[in-house]
Coordinates of N, CA and C in Angstrom, one line a residue:
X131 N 0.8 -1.2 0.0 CA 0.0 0.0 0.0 C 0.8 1.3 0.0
X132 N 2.0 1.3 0.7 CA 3.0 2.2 0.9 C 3.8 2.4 -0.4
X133 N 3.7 1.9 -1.1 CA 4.9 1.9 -2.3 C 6.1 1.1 -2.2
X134 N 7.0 1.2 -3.2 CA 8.2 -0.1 -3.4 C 9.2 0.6 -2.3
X135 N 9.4 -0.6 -1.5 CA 10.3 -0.7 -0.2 C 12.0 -1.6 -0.6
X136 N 12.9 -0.9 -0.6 CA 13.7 -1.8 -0.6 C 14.6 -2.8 0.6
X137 N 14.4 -4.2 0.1 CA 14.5 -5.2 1.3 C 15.4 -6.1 0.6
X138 N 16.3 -6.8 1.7 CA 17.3 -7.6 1.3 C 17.0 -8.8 0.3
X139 N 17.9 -8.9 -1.2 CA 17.5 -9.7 -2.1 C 16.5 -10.7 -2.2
X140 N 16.9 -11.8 -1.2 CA 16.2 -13.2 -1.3 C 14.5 -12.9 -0.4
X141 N 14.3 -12.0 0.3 CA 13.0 -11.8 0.3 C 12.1 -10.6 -0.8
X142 N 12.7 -10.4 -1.4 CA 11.8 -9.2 -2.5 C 12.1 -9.6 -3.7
X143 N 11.9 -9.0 -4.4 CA 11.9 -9.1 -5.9 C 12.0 -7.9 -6.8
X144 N 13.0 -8.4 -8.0 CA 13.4 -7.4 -8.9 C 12.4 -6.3 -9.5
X145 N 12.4 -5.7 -10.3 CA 11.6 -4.7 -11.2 C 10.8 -5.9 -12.1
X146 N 12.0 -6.6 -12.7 CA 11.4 -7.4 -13.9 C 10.7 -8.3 -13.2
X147 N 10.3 -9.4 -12.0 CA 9.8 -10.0 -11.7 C 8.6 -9.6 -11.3
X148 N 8.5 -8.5 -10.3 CA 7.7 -7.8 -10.5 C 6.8 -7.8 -11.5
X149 N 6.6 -7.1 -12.7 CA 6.2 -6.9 -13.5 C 5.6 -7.9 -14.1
X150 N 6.1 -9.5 -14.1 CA 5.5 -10.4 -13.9 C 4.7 -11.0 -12.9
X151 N 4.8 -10.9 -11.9 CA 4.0 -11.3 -10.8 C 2.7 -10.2 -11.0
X152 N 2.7 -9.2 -10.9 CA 1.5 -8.4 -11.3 C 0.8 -8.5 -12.3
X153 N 1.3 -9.3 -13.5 CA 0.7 -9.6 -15.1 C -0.4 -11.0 -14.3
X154 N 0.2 -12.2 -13.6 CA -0.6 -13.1 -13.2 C -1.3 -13.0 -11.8
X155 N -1.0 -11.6 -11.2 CA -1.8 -11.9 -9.9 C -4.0 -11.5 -10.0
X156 N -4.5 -12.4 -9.6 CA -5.7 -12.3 -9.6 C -6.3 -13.6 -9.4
X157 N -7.7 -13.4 -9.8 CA -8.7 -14.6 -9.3 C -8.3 -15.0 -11.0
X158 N -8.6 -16.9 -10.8 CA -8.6 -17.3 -12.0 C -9.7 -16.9 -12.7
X159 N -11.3 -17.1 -12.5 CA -12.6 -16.8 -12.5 C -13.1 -15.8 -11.2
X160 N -13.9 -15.0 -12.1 CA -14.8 -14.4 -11.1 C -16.2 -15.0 -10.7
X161 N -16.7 -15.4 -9.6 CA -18.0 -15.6 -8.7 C -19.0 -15.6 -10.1
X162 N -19.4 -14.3 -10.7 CA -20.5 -14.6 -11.6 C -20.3 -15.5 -13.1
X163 N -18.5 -16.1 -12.9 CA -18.5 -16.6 -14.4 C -18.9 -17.8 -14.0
X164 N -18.7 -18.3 -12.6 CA -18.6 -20.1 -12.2 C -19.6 -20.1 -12.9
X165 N -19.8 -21.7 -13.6 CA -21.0 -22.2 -14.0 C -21.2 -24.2 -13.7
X166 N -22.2 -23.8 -13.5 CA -22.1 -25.6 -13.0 C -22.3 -26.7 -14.2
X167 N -21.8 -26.9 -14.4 CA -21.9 -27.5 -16.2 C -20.5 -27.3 -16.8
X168 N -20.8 -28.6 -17.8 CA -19.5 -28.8 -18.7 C -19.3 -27.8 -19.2
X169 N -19.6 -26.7 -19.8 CA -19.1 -25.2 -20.8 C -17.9 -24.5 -19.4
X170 N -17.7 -24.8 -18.3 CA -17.3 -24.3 -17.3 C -15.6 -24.8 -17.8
X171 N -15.1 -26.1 -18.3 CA -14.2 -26.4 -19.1 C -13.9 -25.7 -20.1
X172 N -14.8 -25.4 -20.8 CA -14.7 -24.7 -22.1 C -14.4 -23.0 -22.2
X173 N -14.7 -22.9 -21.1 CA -14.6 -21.4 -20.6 C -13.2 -21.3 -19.9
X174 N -13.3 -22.1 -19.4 CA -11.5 -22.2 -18.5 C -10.6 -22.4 -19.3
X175 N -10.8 -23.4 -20.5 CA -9.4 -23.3 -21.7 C -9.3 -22.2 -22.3
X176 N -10.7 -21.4 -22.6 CA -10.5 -19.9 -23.2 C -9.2 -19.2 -22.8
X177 N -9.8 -19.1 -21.3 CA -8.9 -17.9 -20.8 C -7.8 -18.5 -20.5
X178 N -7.3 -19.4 -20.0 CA -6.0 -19.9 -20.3 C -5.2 -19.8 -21.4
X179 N -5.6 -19.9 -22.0 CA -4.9 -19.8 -23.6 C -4.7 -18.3 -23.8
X180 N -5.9 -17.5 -23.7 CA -5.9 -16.0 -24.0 C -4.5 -15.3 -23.3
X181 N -4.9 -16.1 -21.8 CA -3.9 -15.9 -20.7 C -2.3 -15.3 -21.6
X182 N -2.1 -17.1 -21.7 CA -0.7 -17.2 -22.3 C -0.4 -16.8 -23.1
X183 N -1.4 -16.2 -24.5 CA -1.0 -15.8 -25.5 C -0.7 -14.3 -25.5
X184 N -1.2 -13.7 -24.4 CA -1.5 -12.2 -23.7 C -0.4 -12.1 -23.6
X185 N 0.4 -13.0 -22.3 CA 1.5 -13.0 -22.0 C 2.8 -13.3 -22.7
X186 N 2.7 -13.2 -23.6 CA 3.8 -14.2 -24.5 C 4.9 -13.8 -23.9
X187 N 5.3 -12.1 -23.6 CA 7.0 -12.0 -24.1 C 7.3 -12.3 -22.6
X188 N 6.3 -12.6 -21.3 CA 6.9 -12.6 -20.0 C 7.7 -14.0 -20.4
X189 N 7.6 -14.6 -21.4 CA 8.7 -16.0 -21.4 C 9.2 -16.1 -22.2
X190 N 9.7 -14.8 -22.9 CA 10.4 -15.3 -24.2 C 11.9 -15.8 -23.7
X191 N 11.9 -15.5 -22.5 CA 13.4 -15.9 -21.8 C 13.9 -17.0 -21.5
X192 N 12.7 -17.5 -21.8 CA 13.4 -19.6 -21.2 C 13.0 -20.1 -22.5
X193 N 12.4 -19.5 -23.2 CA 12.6 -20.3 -24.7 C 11.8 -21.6 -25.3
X194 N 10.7 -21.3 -24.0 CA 10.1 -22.2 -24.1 C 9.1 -22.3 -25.6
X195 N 8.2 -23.9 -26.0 CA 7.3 -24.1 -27.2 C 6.1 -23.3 -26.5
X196 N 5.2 -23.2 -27.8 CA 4.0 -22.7 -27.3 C 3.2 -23.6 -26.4
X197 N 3.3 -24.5 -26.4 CA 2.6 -25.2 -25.4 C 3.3 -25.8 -24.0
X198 N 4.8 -26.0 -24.1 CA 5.3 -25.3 -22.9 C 4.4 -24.4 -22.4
X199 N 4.6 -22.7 -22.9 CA 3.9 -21.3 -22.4 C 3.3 -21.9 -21.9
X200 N 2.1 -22.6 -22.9 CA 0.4 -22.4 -21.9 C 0.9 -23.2 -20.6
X201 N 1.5 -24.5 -20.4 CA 1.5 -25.3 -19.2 C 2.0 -24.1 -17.6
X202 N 3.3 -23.3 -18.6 CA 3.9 -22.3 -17.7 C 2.8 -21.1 -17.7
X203 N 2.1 -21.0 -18.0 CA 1.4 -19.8 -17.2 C 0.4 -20.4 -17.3
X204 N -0.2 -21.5 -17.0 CA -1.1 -21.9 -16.2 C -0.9 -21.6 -14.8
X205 N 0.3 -22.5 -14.7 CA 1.1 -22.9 -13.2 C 1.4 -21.3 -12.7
X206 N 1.3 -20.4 -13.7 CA 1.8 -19.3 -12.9 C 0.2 -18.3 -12.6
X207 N -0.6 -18.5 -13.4 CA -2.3 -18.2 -13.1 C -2.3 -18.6 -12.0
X208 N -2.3 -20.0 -11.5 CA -2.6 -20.4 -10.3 C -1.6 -19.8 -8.8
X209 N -0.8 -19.8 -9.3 CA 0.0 -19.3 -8.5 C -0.6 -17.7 -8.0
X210 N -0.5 -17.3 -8.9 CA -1.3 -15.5 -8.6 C -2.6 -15.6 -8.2
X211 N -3.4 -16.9 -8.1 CA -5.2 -16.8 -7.8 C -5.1 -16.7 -6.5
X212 N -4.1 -17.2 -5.8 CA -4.0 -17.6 -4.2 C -3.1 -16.3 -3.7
X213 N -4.0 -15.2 -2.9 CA -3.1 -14.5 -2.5 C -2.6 -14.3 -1.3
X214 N -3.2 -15.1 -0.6 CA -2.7 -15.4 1.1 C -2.3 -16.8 1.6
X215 N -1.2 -17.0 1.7 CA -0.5 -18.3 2.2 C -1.3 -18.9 2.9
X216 N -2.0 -19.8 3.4 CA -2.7 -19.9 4.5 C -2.4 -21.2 5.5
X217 N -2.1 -21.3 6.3 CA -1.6 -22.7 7.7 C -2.7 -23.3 8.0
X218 N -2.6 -24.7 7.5 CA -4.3 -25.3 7.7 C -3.9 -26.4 7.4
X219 N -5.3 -27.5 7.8 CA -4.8 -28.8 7.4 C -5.7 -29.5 6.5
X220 N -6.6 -28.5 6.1 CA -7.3 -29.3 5.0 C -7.7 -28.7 4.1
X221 N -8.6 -29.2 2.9 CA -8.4 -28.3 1.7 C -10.0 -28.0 1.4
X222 N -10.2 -27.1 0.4 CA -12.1 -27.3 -0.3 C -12.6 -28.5 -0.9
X223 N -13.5 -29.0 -1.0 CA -13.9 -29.9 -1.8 C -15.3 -29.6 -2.8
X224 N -15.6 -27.9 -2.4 CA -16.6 -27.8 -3.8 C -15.6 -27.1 -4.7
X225 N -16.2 -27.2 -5.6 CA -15.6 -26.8 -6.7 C -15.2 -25.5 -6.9
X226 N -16.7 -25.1 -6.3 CA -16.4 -23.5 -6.3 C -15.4 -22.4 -5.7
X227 N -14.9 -23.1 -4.7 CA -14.2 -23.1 -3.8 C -12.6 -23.5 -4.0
X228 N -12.6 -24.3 -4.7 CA -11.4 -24.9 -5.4 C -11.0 -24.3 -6.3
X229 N -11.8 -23.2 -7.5 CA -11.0 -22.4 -8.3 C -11.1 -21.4 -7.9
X230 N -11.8 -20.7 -6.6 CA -12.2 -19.0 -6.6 C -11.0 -19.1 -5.1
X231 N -11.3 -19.7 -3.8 CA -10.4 -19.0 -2.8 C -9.3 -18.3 -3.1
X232 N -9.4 -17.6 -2.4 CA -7.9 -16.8 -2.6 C -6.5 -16.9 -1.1
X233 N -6.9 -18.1 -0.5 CA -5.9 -18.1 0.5 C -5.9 -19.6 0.8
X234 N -4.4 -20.3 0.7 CA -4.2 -21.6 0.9 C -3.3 -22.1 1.0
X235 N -2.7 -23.4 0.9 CA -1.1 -23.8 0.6 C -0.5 -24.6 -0.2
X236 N -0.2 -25.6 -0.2 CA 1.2 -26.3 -0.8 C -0.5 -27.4 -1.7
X237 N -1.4 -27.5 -0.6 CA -2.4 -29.0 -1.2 C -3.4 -27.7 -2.1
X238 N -3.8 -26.7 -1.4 CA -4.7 -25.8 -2.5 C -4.1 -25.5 -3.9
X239 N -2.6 -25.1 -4.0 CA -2.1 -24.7 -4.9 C -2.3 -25.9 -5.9
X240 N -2.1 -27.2 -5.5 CA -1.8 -28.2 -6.0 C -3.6 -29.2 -6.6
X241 N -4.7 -29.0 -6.0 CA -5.9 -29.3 -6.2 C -6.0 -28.6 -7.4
X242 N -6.4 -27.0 -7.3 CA -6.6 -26.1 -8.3 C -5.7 -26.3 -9.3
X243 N -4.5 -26.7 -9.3 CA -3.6 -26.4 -10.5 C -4.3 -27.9 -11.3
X244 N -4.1 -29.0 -10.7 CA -5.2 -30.2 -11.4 C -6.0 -29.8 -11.9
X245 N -7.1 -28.9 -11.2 CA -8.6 -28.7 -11.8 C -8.4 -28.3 -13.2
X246 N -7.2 -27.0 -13.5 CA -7.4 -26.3 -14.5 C -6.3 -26.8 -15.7
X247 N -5.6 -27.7 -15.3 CA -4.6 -29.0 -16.5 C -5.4 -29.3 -17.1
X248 N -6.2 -30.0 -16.3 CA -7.5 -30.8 -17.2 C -8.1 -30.4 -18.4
X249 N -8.3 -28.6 -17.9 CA -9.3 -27.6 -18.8 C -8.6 -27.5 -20.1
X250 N -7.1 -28.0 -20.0 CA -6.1 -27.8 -21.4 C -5.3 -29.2 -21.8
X251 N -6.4 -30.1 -21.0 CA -6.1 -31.6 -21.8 C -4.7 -32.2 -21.1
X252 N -4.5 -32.1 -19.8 CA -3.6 -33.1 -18.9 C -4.1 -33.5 -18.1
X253 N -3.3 -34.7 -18.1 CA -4.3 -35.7 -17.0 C -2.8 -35.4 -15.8
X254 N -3.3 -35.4 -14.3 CA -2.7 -35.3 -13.2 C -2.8 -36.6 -12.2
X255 N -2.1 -36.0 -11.0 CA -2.1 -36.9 -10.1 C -1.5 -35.8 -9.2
X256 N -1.6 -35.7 -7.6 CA -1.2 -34.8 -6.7 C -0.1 -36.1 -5.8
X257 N 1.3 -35.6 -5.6 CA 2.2 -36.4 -5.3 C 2.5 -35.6 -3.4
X258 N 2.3 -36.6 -2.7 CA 3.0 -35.9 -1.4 C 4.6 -36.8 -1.0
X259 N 5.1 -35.2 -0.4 CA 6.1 -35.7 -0.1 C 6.4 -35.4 1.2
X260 N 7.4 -36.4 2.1 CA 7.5 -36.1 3.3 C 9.0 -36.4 3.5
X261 N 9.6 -35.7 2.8 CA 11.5 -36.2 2.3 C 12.0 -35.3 3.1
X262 N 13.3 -35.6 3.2 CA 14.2 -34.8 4.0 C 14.0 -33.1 3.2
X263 N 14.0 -33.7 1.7 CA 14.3 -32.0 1.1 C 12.8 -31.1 0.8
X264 N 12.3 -32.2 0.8 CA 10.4 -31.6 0.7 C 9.5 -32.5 2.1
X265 N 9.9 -31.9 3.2 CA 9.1 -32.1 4.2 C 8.0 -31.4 4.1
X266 N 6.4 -32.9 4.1 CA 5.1 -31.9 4.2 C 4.7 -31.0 2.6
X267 N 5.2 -31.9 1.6 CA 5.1 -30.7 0.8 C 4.2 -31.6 -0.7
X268 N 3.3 -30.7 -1.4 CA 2.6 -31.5 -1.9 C 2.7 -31.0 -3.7
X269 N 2.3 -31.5 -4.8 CA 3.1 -31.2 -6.1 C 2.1 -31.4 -7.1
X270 N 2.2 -31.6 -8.0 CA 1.7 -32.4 -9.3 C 3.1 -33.1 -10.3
X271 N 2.4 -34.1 -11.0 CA 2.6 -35.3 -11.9 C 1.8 -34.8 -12.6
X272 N 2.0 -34.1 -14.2 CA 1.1 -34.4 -14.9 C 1.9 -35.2 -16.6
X273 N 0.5 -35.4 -17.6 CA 1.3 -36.1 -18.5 C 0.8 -35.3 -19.5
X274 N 0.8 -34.4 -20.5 CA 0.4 -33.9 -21.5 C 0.5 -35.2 -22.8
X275 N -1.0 -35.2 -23.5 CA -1.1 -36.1 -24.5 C -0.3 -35.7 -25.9
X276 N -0.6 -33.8 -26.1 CA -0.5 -33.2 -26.9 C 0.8 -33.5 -27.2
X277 N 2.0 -33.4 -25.9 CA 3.6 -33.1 -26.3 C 3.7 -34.6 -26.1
X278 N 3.5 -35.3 -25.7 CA 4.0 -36.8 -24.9 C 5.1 -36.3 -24.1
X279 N 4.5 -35.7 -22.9 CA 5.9 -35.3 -22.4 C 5.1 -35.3 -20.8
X280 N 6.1 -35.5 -19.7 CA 5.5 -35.1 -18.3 C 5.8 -34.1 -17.6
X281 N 4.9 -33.6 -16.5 CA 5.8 -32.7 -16.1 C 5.8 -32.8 -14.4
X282 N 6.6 -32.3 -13.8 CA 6.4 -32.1 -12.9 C 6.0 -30.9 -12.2
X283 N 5.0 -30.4 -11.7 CA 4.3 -28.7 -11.6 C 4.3 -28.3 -9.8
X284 N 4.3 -27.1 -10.4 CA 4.7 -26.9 -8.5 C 4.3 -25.5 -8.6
X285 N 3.0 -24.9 -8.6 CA 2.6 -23.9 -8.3 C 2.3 -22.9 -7.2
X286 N 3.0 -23.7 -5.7 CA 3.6 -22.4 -5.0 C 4.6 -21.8 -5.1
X287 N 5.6 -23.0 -6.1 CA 7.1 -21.9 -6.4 C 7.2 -21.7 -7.5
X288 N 6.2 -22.1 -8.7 CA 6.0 -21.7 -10.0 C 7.3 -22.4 -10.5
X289 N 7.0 -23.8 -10.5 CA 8.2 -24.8 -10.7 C 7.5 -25.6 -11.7
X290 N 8.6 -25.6 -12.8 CA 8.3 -26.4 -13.7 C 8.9 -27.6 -14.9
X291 N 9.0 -28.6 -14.8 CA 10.0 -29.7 -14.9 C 9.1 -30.8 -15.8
X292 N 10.3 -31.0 -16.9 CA 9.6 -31.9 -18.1 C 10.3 -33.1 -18.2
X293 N 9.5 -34.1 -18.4 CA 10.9 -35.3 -19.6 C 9.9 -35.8 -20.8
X294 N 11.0 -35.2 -22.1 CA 9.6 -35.2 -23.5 C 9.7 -36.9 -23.6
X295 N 8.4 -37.7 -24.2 CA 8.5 -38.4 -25.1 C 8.2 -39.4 -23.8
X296 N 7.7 -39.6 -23.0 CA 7.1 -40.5 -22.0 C 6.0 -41.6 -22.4
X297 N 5.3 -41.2 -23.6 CA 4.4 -42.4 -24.2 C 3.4 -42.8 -22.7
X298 N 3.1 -41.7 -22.4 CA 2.0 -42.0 -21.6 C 2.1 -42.5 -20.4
X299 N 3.3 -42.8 -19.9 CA 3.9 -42.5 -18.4 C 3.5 -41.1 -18.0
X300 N 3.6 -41.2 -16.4 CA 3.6 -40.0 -15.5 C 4.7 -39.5 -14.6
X301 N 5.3 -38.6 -14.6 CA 6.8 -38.2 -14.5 C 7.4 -39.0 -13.8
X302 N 6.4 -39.5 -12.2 CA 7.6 -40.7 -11.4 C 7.3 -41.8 -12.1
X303 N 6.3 -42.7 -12.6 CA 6.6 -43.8 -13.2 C 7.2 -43.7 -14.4
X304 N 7.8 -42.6 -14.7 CA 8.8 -42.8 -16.6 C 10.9 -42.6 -15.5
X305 N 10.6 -42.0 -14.5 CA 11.5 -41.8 -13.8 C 12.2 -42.9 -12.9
X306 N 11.0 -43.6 -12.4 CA 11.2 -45.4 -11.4 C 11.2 -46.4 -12.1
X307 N 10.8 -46.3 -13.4 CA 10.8 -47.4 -14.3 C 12.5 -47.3 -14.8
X308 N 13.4 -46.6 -15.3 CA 14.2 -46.4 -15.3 C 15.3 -47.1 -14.9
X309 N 16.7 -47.8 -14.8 CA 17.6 -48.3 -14.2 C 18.0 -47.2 -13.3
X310 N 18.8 -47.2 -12.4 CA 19.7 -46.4 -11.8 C 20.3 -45.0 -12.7
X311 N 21.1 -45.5 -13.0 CA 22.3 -45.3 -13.6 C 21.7 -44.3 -14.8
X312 N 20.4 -45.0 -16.0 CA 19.9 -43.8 -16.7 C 19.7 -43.2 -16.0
X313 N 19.0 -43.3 -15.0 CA 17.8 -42.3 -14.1 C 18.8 -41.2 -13.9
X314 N 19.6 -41.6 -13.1 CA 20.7 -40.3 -12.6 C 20.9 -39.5 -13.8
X315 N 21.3 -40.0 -14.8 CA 22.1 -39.1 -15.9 C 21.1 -38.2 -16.4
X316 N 19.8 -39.0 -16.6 CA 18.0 -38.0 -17.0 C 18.1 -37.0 -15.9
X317 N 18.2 -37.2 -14.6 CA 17.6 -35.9 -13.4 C 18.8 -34.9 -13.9
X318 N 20.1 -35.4 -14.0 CA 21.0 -34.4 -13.8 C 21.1 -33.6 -15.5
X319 N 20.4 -33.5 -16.3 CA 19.7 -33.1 -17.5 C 18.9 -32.4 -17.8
X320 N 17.7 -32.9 -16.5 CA 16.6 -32.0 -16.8 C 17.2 -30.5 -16.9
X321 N 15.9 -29.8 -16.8 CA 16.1 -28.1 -17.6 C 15.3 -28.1 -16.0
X322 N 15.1 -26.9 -15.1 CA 14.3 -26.5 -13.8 C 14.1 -25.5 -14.1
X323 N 12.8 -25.2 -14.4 CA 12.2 -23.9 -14.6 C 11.9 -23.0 -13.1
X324 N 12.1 -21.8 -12.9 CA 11.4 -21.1 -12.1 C 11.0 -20.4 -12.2
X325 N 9.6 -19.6 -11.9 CA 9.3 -18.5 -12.5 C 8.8 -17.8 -11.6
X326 N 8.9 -16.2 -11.4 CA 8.4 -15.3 -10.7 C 7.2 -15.9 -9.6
X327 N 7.9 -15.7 -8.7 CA 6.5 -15.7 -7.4 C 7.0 -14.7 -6.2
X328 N 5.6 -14.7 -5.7 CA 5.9 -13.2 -4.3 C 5.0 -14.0 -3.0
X329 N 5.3 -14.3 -2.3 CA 3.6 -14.7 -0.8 C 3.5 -13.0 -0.4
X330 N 2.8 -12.5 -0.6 CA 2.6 -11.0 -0.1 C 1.7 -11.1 1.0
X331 N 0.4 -12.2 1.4 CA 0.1 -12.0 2.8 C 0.3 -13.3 3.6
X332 N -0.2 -13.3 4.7 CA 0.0 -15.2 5.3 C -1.1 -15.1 6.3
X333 N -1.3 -16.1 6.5 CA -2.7 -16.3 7.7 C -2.1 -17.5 8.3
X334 N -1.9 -17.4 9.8 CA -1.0 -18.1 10.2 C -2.1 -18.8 10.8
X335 N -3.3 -19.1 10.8 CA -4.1 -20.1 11.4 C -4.0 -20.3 13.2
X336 N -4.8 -21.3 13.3 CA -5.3 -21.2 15.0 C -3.4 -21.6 15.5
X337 N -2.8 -22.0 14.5 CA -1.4 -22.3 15.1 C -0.4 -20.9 15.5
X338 N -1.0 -20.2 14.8 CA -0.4 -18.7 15.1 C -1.0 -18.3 16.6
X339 N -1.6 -19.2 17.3 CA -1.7 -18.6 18.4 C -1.1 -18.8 19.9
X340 N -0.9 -20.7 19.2 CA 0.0 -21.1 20.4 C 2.0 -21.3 19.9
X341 N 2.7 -21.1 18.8 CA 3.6 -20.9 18.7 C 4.1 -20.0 17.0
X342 N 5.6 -20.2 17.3 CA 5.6 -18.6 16.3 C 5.2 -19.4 15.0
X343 N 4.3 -18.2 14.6 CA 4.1 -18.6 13.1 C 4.9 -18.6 11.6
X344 N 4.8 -18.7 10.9 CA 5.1 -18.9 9.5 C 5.3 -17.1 9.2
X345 N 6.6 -16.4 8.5 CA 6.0 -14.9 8.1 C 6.2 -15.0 6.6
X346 N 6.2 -14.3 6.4 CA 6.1 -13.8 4.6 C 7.4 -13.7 4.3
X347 N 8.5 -12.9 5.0 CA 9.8 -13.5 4.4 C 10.7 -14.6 5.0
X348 N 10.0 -15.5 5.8 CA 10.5 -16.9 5.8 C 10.2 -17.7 4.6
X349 N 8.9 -17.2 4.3 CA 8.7 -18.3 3.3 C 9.0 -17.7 1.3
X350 N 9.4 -16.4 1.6 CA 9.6 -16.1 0.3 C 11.6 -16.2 0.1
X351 N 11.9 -15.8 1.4 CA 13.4 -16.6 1.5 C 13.5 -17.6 1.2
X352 N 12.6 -18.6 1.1 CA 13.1 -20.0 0.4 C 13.3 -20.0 -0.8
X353 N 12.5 -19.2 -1.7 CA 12.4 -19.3 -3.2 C 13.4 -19.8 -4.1
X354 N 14.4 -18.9 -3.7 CA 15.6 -19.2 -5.0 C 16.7 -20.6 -4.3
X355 N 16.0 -21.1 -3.3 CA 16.8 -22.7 -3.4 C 16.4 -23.9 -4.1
X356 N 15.2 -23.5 -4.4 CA 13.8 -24.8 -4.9 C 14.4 -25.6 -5.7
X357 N 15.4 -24.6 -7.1 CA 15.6 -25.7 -8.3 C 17.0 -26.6 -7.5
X358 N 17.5 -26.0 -6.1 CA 18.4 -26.8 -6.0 C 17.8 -28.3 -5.0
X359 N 16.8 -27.7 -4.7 CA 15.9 -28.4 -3.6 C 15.4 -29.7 -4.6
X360 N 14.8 -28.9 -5.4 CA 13.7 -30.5 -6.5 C 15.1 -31.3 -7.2
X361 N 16.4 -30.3 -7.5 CA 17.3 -31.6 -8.0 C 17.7 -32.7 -7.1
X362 N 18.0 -32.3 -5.8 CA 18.4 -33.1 -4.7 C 17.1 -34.1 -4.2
X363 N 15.8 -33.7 -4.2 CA 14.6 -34.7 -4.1 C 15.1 -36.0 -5.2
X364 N 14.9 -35.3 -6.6 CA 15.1 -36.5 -7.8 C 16.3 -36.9 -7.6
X365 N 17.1 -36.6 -7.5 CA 18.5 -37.5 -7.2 C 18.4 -38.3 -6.3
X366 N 18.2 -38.3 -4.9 CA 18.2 -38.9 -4.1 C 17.2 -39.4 -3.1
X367 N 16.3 -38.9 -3.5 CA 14.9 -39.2 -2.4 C 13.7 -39.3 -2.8
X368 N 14.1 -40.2 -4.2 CA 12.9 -41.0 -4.9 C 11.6 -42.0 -4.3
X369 N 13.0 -42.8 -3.7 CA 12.6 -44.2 -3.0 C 11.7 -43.9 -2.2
X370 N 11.9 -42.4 -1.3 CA 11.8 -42.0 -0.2 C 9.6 -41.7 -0.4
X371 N 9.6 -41.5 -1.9 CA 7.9 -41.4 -1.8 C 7.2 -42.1 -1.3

């Protein structure tokens, strides 16, 4: 509300990121678009697409295909729909609720980003992990038909991870099916996308009352370790799912 503050690197963010995070922050849908019925899909790939195509030059940097884009600002739509962190232990289960809240965590980010793959023809799965390097932390597996390719999606850090040509595998089973020895040489290959993110509020829940809570730059201090974080998960703490 105050205007731009400057704060030590790993909790703020540049001009240019900025400028990104402001392009995707908002509700996915508004209250009077919900509609209960199939055209609710059909209306969801619209804007998606429009989304991406709106956005084009925020990615002309990673060089990604066009359909790359749409998967990456999907994940980054979702990312901006949620604008309050929220400490809780359980998630929506109406629908409407599932694409409109605007405050959640690691499992909302991860429900909603499924709901709206679907709307652009990927099939998901929500993966938990409870690893030394992803304690408590929850993700997507999806498989795009279009590219034959998987990905791995991660819409509270706007993380985004492929292996092309899977023939209908889903990232861990094209990854565990694997010997050792490829496996390693594929993880240490992959490409780790990250893309602009900010937590600007947090709701520390009934736990904020009996010990310290969660703040906004603890948890935006993590950001720029992620791609070293998800390499060290796939390398080493596969088994561990």
């Amino acid at each position: 509300p105050r205007g731009l503050k400057a704060v030590v690197d790993k909790y703020g963010v540049t001009k240019e990121d900025l400028k990104f995070i402001k392009k995707y922050r908002g509700a996915l849908i508004d209250s009077e678009e919900f509609i209960k019925d199939s055209s609710l899909i059909t209306m969801l790939k619209e804007k998606l697409i429009s989304e991406s195509n709106k956005n084009r030059s925020e990615f002309e940097k990673y060089q990604l295909t066009d359909r790359q884009r749409l998967i990456a600002s999907t994940v980054a739509q979702v990312n901006g729909s949620i604008s309050t962190y929220a400490v809780k232990s359980s998630y929506p289960f109406h629908l409407e609720d599932i694409l409109m809240l605007h405050n959640g965590n690691c499992a909302d980010y991860t429900v909603r980003l499924m709901v709206v793959l679907e709307a652009i023809g990927l099939k998901s799965a929500m993966i938990s992990s409870v690893t030394p390097s992803l304690p408590g932390h929850v993700f997507v597996d999806a498989f795009d038909p279009v590219s034959n390719s998987s990905f791995l999606l991660d819409s509270q850090w706007n993380i985004m991870i492929q292996i092309d040509n899977t023939n209908g595998k889903s990232f861990f089973q094209y990854l565990l099916e694997l010997e050792e020895a490829n496996r390693t040489q594929l993880i240490n290959s992959l490409k780790i996308y990250q893309f602009p993110s900010y937590i600007r509020f947090i709701d520390p829940g009934k736990a904020g009352l009996s010990s310290t809570p969660y703040s906004t730059d603890f948890l935006n201090g993590q950001r720029k370790g992620f791609k070293k974080i998800y390499r060290k998960f796939l390398s080493s703490e596969l088994d561990e799912l």
